[in-house]
Coordinates of C-alpha atoms and ligand atoms in Angstrom, one line a residue:
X194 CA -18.2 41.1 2.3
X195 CA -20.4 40.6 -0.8
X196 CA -17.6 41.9 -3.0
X197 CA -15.5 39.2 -1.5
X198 CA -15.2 35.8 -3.6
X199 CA -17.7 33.7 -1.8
X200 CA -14.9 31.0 -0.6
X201 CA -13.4 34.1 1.5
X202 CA -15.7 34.4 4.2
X203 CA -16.9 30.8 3.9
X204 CA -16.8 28.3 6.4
X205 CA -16.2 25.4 4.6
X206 CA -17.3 21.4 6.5
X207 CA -15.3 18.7 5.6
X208 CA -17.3 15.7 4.9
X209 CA -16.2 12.1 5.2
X210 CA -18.5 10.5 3.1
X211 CA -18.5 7.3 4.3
X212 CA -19.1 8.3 8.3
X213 CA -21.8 11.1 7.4
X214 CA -25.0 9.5 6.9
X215 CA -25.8 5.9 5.7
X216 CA -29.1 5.7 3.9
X217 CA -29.6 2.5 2.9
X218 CA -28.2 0.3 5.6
X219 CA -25.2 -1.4 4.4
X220 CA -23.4 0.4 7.0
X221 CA -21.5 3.1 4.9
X222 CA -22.1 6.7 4.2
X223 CA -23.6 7.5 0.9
X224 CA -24.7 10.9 -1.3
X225 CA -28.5 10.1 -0.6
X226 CA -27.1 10.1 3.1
X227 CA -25.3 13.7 2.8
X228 CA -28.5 15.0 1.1
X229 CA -30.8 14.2 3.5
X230 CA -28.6 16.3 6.8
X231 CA -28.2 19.8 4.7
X232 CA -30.7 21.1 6.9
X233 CA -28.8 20.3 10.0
X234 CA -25.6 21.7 7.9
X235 CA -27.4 24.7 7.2
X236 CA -28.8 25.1 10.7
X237 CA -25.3 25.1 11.8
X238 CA -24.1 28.3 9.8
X239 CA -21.5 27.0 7.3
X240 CA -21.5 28.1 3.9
X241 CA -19.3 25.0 1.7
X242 CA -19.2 21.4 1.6
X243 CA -15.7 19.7 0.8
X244 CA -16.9 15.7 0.2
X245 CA -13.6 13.7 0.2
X246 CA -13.4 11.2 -2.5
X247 CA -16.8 9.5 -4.2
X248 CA -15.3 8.4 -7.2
X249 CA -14.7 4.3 -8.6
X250 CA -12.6 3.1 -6.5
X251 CA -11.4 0.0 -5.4
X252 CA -11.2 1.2 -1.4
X253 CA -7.5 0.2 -1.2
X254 CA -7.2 3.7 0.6
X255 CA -10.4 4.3 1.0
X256 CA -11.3 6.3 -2.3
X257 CA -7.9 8.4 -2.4
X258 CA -7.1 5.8 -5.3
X259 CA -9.2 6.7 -7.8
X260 CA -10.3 4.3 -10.4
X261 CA -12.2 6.6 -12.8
X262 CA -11.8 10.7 -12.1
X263 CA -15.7 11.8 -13.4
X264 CA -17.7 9.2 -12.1
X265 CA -19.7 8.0 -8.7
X266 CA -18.7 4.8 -6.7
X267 CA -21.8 2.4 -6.6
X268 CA -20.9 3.2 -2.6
X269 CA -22.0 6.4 -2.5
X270 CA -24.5 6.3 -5.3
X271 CA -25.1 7.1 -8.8
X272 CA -24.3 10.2 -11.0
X273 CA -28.4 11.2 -10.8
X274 CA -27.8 11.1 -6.7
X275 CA -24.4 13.4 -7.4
X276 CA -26.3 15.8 -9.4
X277 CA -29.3 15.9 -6.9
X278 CA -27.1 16.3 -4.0
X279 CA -25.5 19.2 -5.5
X280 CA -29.0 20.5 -6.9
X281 CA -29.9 20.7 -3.2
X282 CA -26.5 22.2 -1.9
X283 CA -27.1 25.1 -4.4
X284 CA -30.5 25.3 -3.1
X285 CA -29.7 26.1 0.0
X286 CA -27.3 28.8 -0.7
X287 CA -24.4 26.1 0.2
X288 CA -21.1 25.9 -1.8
X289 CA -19.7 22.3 -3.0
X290 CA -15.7 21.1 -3.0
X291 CA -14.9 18.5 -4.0
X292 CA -11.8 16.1 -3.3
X293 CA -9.3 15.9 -5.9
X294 CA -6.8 13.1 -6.2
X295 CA -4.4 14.0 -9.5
X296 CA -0.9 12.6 -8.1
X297 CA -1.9 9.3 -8.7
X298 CA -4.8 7.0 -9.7
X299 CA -6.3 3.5 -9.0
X300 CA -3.6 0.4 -9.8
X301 CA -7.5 -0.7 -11.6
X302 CA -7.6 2.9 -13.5
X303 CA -8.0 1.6 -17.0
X304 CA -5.0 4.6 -17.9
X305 CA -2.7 2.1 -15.6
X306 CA -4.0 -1.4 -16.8
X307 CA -3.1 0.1 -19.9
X308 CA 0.2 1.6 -19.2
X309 CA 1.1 -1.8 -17.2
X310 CA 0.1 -4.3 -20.0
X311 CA 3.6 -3.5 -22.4
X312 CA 6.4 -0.9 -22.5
X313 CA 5.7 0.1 -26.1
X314 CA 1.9 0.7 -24.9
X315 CA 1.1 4.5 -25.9
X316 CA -0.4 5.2 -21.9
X317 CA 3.4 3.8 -20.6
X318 CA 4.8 7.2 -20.4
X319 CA 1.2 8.2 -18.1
X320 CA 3.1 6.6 -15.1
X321 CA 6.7 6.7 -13.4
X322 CA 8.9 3.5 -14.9
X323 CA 12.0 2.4 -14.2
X324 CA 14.8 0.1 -14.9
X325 CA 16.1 0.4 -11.3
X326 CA 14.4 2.0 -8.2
X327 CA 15.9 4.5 -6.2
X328 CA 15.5 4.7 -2.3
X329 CA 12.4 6.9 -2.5
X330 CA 9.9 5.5 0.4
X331 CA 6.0 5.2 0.6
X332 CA 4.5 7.6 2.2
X333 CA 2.5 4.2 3.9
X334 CA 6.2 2.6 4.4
X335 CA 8.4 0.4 2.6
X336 CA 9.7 1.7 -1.1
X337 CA 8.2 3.8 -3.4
X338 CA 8.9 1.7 -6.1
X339 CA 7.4 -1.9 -6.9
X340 CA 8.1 -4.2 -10.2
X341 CA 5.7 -5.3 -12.5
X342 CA 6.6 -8.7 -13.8
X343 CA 5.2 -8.5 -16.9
X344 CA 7.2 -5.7 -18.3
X345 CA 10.2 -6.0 -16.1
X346 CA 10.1 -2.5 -14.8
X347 CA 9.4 -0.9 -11.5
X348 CA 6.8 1.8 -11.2
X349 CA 6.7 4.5 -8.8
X350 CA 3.9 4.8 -5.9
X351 CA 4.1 8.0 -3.3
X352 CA 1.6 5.6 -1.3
X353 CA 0.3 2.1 -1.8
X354 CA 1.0 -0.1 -4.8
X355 CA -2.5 0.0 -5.3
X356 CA -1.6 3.9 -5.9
X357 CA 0.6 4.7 -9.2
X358 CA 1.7 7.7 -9.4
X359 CA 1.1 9.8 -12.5
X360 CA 4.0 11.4 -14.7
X361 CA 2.8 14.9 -14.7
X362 CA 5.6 15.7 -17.0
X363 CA 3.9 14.2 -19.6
X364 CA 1.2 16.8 -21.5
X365 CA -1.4 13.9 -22.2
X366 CA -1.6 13.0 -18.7
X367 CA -2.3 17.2 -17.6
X368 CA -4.6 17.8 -20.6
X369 CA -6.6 14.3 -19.5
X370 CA -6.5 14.9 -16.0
X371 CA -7.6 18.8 -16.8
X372 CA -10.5 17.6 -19.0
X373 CA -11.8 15.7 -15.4
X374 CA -11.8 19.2 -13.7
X375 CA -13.5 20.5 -16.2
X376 CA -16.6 17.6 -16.4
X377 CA -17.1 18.7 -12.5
X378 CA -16.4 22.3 -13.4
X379 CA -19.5 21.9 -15.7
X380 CA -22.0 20.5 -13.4
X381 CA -21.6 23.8 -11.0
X382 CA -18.9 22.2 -8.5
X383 CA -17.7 25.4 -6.9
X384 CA -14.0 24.0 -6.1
X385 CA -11.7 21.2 -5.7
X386 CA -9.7 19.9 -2.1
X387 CA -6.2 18.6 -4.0
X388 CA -4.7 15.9 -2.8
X389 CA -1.4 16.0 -2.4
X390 CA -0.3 19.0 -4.1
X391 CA 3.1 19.0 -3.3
X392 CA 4.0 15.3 -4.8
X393 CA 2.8 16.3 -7.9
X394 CA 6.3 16.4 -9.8
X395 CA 9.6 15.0 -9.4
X396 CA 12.9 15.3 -9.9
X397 CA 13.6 14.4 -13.6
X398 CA 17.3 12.6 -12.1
X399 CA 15.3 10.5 -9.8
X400 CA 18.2 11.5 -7.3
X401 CA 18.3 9.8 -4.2
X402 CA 17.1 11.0 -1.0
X403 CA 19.4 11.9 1.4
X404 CA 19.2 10.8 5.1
X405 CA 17.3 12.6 7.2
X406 CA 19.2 13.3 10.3
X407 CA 16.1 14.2 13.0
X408 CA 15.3 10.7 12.1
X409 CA 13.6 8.5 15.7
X410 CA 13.2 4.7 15.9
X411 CA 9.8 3.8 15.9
X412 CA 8.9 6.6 12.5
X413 CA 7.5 5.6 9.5
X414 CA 10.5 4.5 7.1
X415 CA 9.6 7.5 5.0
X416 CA 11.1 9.7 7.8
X417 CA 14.4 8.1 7.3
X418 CA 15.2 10.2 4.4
X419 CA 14.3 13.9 3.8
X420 CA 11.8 14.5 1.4
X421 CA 14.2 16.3 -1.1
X422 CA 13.5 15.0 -4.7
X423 CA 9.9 13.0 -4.5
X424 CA 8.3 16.7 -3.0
X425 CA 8.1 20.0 -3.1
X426 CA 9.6 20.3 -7.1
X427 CA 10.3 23.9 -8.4
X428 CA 8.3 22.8 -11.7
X429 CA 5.1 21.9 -9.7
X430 CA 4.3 25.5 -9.3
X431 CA 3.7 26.2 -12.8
X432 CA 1.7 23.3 -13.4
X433 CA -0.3 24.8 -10.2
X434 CA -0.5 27.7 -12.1
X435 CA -2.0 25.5 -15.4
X436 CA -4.7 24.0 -12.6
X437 CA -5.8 27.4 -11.6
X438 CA -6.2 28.3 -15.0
X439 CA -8.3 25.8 -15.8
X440 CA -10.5 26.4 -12.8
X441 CA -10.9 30.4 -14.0
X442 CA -12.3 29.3 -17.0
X443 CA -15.6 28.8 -14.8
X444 CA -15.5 32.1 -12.8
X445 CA -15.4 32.0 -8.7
X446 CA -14.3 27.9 -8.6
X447 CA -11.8 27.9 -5.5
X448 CA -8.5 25.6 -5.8
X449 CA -7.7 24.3 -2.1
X450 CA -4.1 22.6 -1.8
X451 CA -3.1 20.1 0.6
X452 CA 0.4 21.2 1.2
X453 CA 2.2 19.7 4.3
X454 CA 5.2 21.7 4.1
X455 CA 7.4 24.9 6.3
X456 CA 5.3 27.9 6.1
X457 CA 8.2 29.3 4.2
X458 CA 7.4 26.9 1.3
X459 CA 3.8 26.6 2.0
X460 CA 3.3 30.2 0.6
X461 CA 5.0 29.4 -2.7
X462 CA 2.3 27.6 -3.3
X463 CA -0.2 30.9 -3.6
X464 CA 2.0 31.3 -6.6
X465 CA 3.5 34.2 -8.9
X466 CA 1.3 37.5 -8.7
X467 CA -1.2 35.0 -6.6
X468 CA -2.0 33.0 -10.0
X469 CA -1.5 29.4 -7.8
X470 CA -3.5 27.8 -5.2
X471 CA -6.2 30.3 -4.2
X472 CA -5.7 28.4 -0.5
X473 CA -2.6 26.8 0.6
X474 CA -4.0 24.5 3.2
X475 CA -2.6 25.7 6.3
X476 CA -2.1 23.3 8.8
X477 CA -0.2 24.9 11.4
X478 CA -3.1 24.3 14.1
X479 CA -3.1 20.8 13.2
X480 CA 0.7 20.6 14.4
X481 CA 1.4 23.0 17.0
X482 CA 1.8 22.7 20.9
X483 CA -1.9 24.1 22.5
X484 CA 0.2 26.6 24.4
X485 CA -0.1 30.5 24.5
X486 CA 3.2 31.0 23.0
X487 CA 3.3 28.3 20.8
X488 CA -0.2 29.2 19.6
X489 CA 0.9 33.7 19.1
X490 CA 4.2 32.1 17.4
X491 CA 2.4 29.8 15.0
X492 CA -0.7 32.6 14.3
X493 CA 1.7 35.4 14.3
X494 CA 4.5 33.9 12.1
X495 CA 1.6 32.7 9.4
X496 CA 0.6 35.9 9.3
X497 CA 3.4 37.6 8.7
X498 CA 4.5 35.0 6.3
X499 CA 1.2 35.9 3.9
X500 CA 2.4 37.2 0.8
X501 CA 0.4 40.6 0.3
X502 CA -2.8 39.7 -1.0
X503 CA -2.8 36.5 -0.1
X504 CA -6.2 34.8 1.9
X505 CA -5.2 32.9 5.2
X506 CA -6.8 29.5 6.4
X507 CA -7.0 27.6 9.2
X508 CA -8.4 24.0 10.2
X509 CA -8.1 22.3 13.4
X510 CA -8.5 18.4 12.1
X511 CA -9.7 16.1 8.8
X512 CA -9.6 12.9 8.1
X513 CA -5.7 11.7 8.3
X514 CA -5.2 13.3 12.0
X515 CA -6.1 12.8 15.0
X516 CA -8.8 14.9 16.5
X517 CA -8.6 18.1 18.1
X518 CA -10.6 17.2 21.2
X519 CA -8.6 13.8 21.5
X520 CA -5.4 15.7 20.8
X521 CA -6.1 18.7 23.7
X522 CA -9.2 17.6 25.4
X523 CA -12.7 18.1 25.6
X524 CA -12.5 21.5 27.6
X525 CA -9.9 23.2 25.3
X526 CA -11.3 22.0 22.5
X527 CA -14.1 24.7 23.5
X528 CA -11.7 27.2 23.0
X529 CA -9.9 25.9 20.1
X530 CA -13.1 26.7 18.3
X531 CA -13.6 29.8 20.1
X532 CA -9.8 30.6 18.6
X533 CA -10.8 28.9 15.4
X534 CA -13.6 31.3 14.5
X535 CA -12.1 34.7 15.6
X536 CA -9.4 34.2 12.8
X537 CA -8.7 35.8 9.8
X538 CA -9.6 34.2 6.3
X539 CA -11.5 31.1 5.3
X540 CA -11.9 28.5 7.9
X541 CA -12.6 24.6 7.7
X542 CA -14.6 22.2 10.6
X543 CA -14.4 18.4 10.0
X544 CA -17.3 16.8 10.2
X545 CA -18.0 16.3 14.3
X546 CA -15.4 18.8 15.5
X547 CA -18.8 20.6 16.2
X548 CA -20.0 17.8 18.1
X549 CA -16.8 17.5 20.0
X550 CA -16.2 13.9 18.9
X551 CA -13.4 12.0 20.0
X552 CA -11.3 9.4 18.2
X553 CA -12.3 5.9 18.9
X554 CA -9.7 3.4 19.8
X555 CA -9.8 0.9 16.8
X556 CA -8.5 -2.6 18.0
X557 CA -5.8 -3.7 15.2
X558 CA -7.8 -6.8 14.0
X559 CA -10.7 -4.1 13.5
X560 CA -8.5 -1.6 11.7
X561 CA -9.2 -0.8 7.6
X562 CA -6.8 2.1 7.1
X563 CA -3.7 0.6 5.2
X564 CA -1.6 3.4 7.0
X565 CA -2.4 0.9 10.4
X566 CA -2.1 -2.3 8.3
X567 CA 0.7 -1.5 6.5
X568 CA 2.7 0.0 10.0
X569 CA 0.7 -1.2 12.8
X570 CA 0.9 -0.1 16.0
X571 CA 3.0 3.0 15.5
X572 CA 0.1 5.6 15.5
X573 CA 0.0 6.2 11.8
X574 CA -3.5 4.6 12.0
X575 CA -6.6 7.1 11.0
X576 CA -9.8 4.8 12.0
X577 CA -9.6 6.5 15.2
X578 CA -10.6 10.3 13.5
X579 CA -13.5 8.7 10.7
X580 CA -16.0 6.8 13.2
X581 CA -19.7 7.5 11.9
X582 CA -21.2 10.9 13.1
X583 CA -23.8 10.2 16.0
X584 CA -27.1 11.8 15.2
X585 CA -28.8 10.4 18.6
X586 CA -29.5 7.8 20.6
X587 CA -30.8 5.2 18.7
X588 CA -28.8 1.7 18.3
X589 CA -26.7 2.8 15.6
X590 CA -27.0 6.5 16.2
X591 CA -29.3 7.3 13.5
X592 CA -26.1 6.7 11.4
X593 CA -27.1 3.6 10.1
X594 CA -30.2 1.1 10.1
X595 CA -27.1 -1.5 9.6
X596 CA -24.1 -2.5 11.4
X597 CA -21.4 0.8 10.9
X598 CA -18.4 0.0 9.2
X599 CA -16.6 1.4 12.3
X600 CA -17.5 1.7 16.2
X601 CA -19.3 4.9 16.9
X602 CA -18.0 4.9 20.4
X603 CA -19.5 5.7 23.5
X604 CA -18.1 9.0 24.0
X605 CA -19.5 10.4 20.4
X606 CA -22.7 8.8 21.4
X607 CA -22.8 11.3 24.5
X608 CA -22.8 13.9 21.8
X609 CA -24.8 13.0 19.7
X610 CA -27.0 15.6 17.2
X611 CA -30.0 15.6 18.9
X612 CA -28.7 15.5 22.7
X613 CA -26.5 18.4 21.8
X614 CA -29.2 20.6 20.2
X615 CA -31.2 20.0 23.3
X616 CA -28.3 21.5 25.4
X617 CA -27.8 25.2 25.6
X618 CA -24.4 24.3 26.9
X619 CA -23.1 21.7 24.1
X620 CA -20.4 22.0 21.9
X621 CA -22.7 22.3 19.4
X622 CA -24.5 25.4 20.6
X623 CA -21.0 27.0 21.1
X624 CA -20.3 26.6 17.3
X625 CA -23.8 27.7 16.5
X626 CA -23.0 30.4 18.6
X627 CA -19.7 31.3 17.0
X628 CA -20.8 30.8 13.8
X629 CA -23.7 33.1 14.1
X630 CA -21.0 35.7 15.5
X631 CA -18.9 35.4 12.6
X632 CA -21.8 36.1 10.0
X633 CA -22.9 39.3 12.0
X634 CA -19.1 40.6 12.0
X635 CA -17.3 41.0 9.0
X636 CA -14.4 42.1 11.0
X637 CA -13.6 38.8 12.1
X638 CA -13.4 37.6 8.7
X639 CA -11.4 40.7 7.1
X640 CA -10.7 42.7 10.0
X641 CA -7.1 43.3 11.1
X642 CA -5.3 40.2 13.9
X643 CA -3.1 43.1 15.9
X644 CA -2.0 43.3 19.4
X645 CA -0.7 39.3 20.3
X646 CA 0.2 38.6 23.5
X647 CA 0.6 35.2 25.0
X648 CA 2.1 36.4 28.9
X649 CA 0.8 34.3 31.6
X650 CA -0.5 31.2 29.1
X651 CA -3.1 33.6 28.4
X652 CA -3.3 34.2 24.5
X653 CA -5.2 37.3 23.6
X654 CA -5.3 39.4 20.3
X655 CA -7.5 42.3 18.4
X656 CA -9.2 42.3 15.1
X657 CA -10.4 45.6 14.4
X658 CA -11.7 47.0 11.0
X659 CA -11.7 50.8 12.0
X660 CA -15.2 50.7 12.4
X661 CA -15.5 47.8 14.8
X662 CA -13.3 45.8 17.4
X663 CA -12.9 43.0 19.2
X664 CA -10.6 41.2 22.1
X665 CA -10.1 37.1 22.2
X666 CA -8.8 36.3 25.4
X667 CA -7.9 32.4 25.9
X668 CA -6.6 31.3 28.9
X669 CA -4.3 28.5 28.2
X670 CA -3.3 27.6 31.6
X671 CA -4.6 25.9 34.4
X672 CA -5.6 29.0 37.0
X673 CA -7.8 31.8 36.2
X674 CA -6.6 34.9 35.2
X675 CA -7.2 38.4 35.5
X676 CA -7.1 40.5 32.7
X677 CA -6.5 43.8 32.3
X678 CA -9.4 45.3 29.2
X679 CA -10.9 48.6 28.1
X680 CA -14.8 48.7 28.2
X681 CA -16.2 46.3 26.8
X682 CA -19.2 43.5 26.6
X683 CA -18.9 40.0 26.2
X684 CA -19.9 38.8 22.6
X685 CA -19.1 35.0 22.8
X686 CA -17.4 32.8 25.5
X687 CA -16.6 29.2 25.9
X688 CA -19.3 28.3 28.5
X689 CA -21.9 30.2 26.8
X690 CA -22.9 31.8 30.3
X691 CA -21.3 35.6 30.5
X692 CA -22.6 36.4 27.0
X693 CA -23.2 40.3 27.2
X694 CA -21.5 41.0 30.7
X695 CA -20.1 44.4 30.3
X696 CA -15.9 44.3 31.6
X697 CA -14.1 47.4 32.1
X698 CA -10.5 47.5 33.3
X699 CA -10.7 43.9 33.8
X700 CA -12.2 40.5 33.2
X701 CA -11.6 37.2 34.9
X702 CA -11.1 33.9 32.5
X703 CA -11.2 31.0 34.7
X704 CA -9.0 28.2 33.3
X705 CA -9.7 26.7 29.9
X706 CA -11.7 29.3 29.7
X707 CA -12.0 31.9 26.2
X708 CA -14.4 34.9 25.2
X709 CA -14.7 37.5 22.4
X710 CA -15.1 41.0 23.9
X711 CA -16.8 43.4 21.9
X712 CA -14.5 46.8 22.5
X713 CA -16.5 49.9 23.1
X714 CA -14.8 52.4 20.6
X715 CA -14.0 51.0 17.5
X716 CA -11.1 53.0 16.8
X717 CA -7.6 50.7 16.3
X718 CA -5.0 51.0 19.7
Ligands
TEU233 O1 -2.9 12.7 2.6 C1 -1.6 13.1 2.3 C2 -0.7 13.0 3.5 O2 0.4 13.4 3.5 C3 -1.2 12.2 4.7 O3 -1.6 11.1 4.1 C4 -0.2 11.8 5.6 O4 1.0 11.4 5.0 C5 -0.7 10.6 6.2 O5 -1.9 10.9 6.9 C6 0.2 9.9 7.1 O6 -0.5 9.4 8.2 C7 -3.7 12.6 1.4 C8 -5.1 12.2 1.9 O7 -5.6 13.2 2.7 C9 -5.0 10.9 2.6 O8 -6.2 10.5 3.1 C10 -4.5 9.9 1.5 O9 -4.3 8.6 2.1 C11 -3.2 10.3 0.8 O10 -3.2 11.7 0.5 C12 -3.0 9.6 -0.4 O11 -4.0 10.0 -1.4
CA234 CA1 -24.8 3.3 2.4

């Protein structure tokens, strides 16, 4: 794997900054925090850091509005606490991402107070004006577009107002925003998360959306209309292209894009002759039904989807959806990361996923996210997935000497850090586990995903590299299963109890239930 890029067998842990590690105790996550867990990060097994936003910011949406691209939020710290931090990650043989947010700025981004204060001001043209609006809806609800006062025009905002939206189809604006990428690039940042990839460009018409027929009482008003002409523009893939580029100019820097789209579309995004996004987010565990054939449809249609030469990657959660263990349950979630880390490609664990933390019901008057404020009560809320990470069982956790700016929650409490290391059987040990598998065998990162089969709610596949192989077996359904296997040992399993039981002609998997069998005979079927 050493010829690899780096970012292709890493396991890459999304950190929310502010629920990481407070250090000193006003209650929020800060760099000073992040620095002083790398240890437990390293003892873990993964290999990259992705920190979402730490730049000036106002918090309207908690740091995705970005109020100045290269520098540190008093929040989090100070540029000297950024460059130690990243000093440290390098030390320890980690990689750093960082969160990117070039769709739009801060409404308090000096580029917009500029652009806002005349029409005949040279940064006008930076944002989207217009006379009239057209029906385009936030992405947070209500219309796209609101009207300044001053200049008599409306400006366009994918999200909040507090969110302009920059006009990418201006050159100053991509050569400014470029020059950002480039101040991290500098420092030794090994890659960027970017937001919203898709939004990027839009139709030059401003053409209305047209309705969107699959549309439900009780959606966000966005999902009245299909996303046709705010998303998804042809011309964003060349400026994808541009952002790659810049990025290559540095050597191995890794571009991530967040991309909720179709599989289809998602893999335009890789770009011509693979010059794009280096990693399409793929967020097809994130949205399917936990079910055997649901899960060999989803895996197997990715897969097949890849254009040749393309890297795959999957993530179970972050920090705008709900979490995996909340979503299928404590128990499967032990096989979701089973599943998670026998897959091909370059994988991602949100921050507590290894702890098996829950979300944590946020009572409306306690909510901050402006997707609950803004459309309460209609699940659009993401509190519930960003509570502080419990590190034991001290008042606050260990997460704070103050009061947390959310509930940790009694659940995540039960798991915390140092309960879970001092339980062979935690969710923690399992990922320790896993993750220790996945660094002895290559083949799990670059081997082959042949032979799916999903009969009986059991899902089971191969990946073999033609010098080694291996069987996943997850039993999706509620009765154990019988299942018919070569000779074989047990490398990893879900309860962490069978570990090198030999199985030939057949294993049971009780319910829930998942293991890795190492196959005797390396050779492909
Ligand atoms: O999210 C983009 C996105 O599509 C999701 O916000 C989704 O629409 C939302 O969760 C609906 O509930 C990115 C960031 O990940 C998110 O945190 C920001 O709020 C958003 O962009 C705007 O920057
Ligand atoms: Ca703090």
């Amino acid at each position: 794997m050493q010829d690899l890029s780096w970012w292709k067998h890493a396991v890459v842990y999304q950190i929310y900054p502010r629920s990481f590690q407070d250090s000193n105790g006003d209650g929020i996550g800060d760099l000073n925090g992040i620095r002083s867990r790398l240890d437990y990060l390293v003892g873990l097994g993964v290999d990259a850091v992705w920190i979402s936003p730490i730049y000036p910011s106002p918090m309207a949406d908690f740091g995705y509005d970005v109020a100045d691209y290269c520098g540190i939020d008093p929040m989090f710290g100070t540029m000297e606490d950024f460059d130690r931090l990243l000093e440290d990650v390098h030390g320890r043989g980690l990689r750093m991402i960082l969160d990117f947010v070039p769709n739009h700025t801060s409404d308090q981004h000096p580029w917009f107070i500029e652009s806002r204060s005349s029409r005949d001001n040279p940064k006008r043209d930076w944002y989207v004006w217009r006379d009239e609006p057209n029906n385009w809806q936030s992405h947070f609800g209500g219309s796209a577009w609101e009207f300044d006062e001053k200049t008599g025009q409306y400006y366009l905002h994918e999200f909040l107002k507090e969110q302009p939206d920059l006009n990418w189809r201006n050159p100053a604006v991509k050569e400014a925003v470029f020059e950002a990428l480039r101040f991290w690039l500098r420092k030794g940042v090994d890659g960027f998360r970017v937001d919203v990839m898709w939004l990027m460009i839009k139709d030059d018409r401003f053409r209305d959306n047209p309705p969107n027929p699959a549309y439900k009482v009780g959606q966000g008003s966005r999902e009245r209309l299909l996303p046709i002409y705010d998303a998804d523009r042809p011309e964003v893939h060349g400026l994808v292209a541009e952002m790659r580029d810049v990025l290559e100019e540095f050597g191995d820097r890794v571009l991530i894009g967040e991309i909720y789209l179709p599989v289809p579309r998602l893999m335009q995004y890789y770009g011509k002759e693979l010059r794009g996004a280096h990693l399409p987010f793929n967020f097809q565990l994130l949205q399917c039904a936990w079910t055997a054939d649901e899960l060999a449809r989803t895996i197997g249609d990715y897969m097949s989807a890849l254009p040749s030469g393309a890297w795959p990657n999957w993530v179970l959660g972050n920090h705008d959806k709900s979490r995996i263990a909340s979503r299928i349950g404590l128990k499967k979630a032990r096989s979701a990361a089973l599943l998670l880390l026998s897959l091909p490609g370059t994988l991602t664990i949100y921050y507590g996923e290894e702890l098996g933390m829950q979300d944590v019901l946020i009572r409306p008057d306690e909510a901050h996210d402006p997707a609950e404020r803004r459309q309460p009560g209609i699940g659009m809320g993401r509190d519930p997935e960003r509570t502080p990470m419990p590190w034991d069982n001290s008042r606050q956790c260990g997460f704070t000497e103050g009061m947390p700016w959310l509930p940790i929650g009694d659940a995540n409490r039960a798991v915390n850090v140092d309960w879970s290391r001092k339980d062979p059987g935690s969710m923690l040990a399992l990922y320790q586990r896993l993750l220790r598998l996945r660094r002895a065998e290559p083949v799990l990162v670059v081997g082959q995903l042949t032979e799916m089969d999903a009969s009986d709610g059991v899902l089971q596949f191969a990946r073999a590299d033609g010098k080694r192989r291996f069987r996943v077996i997850i039993n999706l359904g509620e009765e154990a299963r019988r299942i018919p296997v070569e000779a074989g040992a047990i490398a990893a399993c879900t309860d962490l109890d069978r570990e090198g039981e030999t199985v030939n002609e057949a294993v049971r998997v009780e319910a829930a239930d998942a293991m890795i069998i190492e196959m005797v005979g390396a050779t492909l079927a």
